[in-house]
mmCIF file of C-alpha atoms in Angstrom:
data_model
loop_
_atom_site.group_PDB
_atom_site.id
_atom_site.type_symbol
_atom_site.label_atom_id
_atom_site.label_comp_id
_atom_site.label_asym_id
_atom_site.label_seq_id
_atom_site.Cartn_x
_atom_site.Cartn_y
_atom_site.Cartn_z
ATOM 1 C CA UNK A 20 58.565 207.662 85.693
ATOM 2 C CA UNK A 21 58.668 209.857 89.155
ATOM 3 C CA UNK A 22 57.380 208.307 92.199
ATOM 4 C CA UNK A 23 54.314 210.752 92.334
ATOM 5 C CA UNK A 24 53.410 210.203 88.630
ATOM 6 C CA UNK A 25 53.505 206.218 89.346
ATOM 7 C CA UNK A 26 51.284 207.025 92.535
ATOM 8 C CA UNK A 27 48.734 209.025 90.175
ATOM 9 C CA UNK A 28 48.459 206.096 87.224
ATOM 10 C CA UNK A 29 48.088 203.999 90.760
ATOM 11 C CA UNK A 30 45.251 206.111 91.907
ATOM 12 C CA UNK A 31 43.774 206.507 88.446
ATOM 13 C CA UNK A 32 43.170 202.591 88.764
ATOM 14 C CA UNK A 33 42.332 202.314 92.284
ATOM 15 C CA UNK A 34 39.502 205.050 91.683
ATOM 16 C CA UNK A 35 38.231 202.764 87.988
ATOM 17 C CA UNK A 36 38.359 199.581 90.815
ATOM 18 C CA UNK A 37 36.197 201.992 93.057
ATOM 19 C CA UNK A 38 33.481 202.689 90.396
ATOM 20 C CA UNK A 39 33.433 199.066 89.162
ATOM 21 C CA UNK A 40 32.810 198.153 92.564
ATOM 22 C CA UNK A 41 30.175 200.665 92.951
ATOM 23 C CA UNK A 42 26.247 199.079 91.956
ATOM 24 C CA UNK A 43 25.450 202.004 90.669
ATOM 25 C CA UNK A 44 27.533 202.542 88.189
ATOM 26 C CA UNK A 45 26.035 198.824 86.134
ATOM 27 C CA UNK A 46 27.211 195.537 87.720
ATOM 28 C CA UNK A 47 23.720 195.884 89.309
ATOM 29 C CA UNK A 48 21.963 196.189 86.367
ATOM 30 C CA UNK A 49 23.951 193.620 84.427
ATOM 31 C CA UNK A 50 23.283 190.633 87.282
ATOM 32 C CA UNK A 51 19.380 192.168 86.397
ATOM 33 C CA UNK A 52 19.855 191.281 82.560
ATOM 34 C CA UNK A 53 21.061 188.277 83.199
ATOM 35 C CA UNK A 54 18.138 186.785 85.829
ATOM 36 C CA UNK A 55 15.908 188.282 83.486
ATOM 37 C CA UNK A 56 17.151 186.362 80.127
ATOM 38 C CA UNK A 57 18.126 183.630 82.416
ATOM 39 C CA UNK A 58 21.874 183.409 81.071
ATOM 40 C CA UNK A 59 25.715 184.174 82.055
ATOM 41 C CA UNK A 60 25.849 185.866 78.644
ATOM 42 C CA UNK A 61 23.564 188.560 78.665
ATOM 43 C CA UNK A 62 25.115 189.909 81.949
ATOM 44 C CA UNK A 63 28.636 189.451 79.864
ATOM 45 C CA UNK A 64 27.182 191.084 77.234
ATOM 46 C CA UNK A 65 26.158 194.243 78.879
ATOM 47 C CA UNK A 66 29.452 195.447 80.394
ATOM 48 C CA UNK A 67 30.895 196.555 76.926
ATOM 49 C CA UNK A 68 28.195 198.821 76.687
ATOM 50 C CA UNK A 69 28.635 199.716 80.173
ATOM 51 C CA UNK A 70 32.251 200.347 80.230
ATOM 52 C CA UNK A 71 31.925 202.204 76.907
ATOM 53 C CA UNK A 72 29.400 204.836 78.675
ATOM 54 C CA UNK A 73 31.383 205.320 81.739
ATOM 55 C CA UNK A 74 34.722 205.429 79.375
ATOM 56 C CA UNK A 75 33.214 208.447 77.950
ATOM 57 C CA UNK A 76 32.429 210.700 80.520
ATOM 58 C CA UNK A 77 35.728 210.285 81.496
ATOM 59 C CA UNK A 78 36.976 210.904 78.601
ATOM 60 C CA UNK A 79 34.950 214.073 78.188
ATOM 61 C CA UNK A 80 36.711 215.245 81.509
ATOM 62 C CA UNK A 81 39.563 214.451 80.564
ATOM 63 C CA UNK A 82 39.649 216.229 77.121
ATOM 64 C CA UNK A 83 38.833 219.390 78.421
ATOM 65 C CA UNK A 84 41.609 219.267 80.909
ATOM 66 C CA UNK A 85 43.624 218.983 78.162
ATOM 67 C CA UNK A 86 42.644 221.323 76.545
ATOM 68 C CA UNK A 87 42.440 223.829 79.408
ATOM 69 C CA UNK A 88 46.145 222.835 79.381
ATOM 70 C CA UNK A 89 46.956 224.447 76.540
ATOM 71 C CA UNK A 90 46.594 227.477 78.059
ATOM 72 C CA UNK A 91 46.385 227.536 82.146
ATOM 73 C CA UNK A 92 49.756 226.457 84.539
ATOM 74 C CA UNK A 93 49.148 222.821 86.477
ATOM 75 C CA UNK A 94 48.910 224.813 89.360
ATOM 76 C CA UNK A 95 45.827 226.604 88.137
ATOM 77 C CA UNK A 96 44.179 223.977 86.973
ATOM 78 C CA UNK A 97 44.873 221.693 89.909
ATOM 79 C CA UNK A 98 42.866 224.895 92.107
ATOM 80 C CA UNK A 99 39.973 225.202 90.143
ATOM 81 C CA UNK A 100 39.247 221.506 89.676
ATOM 82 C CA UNK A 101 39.735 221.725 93.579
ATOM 83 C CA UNK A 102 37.005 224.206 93.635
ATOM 84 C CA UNK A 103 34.623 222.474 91.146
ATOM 85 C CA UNK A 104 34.952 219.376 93.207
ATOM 86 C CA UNK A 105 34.314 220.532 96.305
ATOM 87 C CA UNK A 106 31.316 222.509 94.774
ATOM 88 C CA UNK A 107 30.066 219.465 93.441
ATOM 89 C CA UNK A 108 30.331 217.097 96.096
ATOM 90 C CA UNK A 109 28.791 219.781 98.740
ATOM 91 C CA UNK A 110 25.446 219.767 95.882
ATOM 92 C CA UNK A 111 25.293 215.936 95.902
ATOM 93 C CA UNK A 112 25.386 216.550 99.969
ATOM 94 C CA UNK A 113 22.409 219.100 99.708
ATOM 95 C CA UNK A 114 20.691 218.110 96.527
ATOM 96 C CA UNK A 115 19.089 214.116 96.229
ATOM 97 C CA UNK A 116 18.641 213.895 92.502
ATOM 98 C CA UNK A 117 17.106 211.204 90.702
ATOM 99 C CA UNK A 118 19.055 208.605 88.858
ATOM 100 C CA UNK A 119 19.051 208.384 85.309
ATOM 101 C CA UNK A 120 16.454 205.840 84.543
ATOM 102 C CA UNK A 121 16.259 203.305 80.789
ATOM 103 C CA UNK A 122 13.886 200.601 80.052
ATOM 104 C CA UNK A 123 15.278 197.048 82.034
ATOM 105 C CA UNK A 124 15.719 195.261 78.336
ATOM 106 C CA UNK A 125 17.616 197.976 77.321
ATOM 107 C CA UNK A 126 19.573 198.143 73.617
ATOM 108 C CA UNK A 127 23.932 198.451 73.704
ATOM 109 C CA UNK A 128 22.918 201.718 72.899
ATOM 110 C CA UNK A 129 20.553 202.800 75.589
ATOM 111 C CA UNK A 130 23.172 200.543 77.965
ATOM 112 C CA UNK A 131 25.975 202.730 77.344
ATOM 113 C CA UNK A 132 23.797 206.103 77.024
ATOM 114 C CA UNK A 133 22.571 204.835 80.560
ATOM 115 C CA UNK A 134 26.313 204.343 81.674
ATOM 116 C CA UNK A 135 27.404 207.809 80.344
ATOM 117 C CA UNK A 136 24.847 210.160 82.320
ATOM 118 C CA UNK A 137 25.510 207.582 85.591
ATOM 119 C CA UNK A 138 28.843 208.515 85.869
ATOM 120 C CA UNK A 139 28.327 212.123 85.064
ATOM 121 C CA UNK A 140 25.896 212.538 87.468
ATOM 122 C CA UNK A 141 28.129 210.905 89.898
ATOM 123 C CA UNK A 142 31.271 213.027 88.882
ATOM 124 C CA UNK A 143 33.115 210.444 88.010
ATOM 125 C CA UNK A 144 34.749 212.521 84.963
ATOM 126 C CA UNK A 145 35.615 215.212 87.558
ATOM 127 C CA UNK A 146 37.328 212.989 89.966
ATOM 128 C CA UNK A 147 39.990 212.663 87.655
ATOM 129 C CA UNK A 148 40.295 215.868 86.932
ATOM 130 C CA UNK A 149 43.259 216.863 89.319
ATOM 131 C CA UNK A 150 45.000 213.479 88.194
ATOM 132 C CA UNK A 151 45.437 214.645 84.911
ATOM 133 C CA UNK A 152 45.864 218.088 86.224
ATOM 134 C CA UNK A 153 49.094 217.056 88.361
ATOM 135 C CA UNK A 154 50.105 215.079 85.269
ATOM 136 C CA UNK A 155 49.287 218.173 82.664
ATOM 137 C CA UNK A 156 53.208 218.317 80.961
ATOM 138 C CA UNK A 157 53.157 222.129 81.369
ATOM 139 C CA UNK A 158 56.803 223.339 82.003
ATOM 140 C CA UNK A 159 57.802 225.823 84.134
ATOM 141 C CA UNK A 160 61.642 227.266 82.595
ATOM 142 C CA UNK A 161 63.821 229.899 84.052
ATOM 143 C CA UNK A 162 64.735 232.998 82.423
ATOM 144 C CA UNK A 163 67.178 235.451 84.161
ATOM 145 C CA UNK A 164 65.066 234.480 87.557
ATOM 146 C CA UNK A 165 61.979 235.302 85.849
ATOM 147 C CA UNK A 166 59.602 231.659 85.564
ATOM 148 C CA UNK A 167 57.598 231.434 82.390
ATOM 149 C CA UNK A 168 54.822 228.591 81.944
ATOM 150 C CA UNK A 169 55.081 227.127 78.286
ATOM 151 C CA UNK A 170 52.096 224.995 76.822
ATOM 152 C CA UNK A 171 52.516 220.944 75.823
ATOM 153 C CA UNK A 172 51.645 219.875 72.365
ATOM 154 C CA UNK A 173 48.466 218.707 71.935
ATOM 155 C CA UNK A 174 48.987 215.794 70.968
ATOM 156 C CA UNK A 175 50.713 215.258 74.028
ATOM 157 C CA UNK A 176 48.182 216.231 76.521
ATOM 158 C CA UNK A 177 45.461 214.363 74.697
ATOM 159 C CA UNK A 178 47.713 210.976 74.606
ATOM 160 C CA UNK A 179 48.301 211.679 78.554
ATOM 161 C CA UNK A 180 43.939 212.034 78.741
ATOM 162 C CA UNK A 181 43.151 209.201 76.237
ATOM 163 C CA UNK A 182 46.082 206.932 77.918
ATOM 164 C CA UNK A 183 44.246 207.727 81.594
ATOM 165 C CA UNK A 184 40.938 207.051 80.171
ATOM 166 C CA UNK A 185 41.915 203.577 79.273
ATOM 167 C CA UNK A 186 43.675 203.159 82.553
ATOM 168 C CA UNK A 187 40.476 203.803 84.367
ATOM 169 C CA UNK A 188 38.606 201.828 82.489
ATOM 170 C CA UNK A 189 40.688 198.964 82.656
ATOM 171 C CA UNK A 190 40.205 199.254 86.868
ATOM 172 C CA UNK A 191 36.831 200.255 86.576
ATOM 173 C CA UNK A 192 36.112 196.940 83.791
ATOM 174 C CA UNK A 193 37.671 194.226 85.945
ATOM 175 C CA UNK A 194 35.627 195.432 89.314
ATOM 176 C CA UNK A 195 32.344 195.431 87.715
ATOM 177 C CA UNK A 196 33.043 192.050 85.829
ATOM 178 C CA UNK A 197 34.335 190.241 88.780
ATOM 179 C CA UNK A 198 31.435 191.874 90.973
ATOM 180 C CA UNK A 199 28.796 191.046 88.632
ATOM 181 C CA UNK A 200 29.879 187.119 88.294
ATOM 182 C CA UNK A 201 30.153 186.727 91.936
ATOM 183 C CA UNK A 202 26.700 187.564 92.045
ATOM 184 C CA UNK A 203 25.413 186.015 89.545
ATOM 185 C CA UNK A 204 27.119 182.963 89.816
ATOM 186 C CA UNK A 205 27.936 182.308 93.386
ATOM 187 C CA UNK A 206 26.471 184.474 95.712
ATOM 188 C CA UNK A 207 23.118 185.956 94.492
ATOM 189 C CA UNK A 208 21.455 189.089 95.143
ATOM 190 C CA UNK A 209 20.292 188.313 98.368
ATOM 191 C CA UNK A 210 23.996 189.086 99.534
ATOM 192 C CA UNK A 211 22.914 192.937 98.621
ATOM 193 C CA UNK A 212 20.018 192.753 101.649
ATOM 194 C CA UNK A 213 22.482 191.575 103.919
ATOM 195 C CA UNK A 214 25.659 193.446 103.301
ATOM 196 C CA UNK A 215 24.717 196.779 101.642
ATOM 197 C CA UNK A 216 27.123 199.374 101.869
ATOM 198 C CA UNK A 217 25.869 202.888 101.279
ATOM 199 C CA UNK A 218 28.773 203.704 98.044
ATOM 200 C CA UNK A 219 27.483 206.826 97.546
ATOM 201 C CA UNK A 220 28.499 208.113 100.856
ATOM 202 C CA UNK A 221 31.989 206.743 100.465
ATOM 203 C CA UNK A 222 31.606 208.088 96.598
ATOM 204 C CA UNK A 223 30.721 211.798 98.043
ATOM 205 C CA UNK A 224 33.695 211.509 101.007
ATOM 206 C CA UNK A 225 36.231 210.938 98.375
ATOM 207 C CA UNK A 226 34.977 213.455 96.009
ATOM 208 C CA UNK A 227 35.689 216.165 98.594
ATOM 209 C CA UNK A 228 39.305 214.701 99.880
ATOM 210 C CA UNK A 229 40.807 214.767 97.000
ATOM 211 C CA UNK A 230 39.242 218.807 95.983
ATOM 212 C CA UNK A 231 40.591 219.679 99.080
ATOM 213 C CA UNK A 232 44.129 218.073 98.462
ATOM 214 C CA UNK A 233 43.785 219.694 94.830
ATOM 215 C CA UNK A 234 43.277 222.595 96.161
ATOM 216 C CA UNK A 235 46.059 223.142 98.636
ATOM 217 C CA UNK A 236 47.913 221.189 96.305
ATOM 218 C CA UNK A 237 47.883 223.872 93.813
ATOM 219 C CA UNK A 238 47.794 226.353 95.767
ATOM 220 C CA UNK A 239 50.764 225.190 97.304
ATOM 221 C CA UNK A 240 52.650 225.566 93.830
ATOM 222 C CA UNK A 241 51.672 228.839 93.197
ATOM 223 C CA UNK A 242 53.099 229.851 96.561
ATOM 224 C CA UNK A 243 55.936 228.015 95.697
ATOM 225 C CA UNK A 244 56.709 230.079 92.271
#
């Protein structure tokens, strides 16, 4: 494994720690289940659900990169998940849109539906876009000085997506577990009032960073070809 490929499994962690971290995204709403039912367990309880949701909108990103790799060069796709993020992050800038809201005693099932449209809404599954992207095995061969693009096996691609799914996830898991037990256990909610931090900001910042680095990114390959 490259140095750059280590650095994107790296980031692809990083960015799960990031949403785990993030209340938004269900710690919050755990620590709520469990001062509601009055037990450790039923905040324990809900971040299966949780991390199931969130695991697939991810995945659902990630799939259709890899499919989109069947037929488009890295370079291309790397440029117009640049694009989509940046459009995306300057219409959370412009647009406030509500959260998705469920029932507080919600089922697994309405947990993890809950999860799912969170981190869609939030772009999670497109912030990972131009990891798999970079990571897309599409190989560029030499021909009498001509370069022709041939497409990975499927298989391949969606073993890269399902394998950077779980990596997230992982990240993403152990954030909102430790997170949600430090609040519940130790520190209590009334650590929120005093030391809020405004994620979504921070959320919206990255989103756009790393579309424009996609974006020059690719288009740096194509220049380079």
């Amino acid at each position: 494994m490259d140095q750059a490929t280590t650095l994107i499994w790296v980031s692809l962690f990083g960015l799960g720690l990031f949403h785990g971290i993030n209340p938004a995204m269900g710690w919050l709403f755990a620590v709520g289940l469990g001062l509601q039912e009055q037990r450790a367990s039923a905040v324990i309880s809900a971040f299966g659900p949780i991390a199931l949701g969130h695991a697939a909108a991810i995945a659902l990103a990630a799939f259709v990169v890899a499919l989109l790799g069947q037929t488009l060069p890295s370079d291309i796709l790397l440029i117009l998940s640049g694009v989509i993020l940046l459009l995306f992050s300057g219409w959370r800038l412009l647009v406030r849109f509500r959260h998705p809201r469920t029932r507080f005693r919600a089922s697994a099932w309405e947990l993890t539906s809950w999860s799912f449209l969170m981190a869609t809404a939030h772009g999670a599954g497109l912030m990972v876009a131009p990891f798999l992207a970079a990571m897309t095995p599409t190989g560029a061969m030499e021909h009498s000085g001509h370069v022709h693009h041939h497409s990975p096996a499927l298989t391949d691609s969606f073993g890269t997506a399902l394998l950077a799914v779980g990596v997230h996830t992982a990240g993403m898991f152990l954030a909102m577990a430790v997170a949600a037990l430090v609040v519940y256990w130790i520190v209590g909610l009334e650590v929120l009032r005093r030391a809020w931090v405004n994620t979504d900001v921070i959320w919206i910042t990255v989103l756009m960073l790393t579309g424009m680095i996609a974006l020059v990114w690719g288009v740096w390959d194509v220049m380079r070809v």
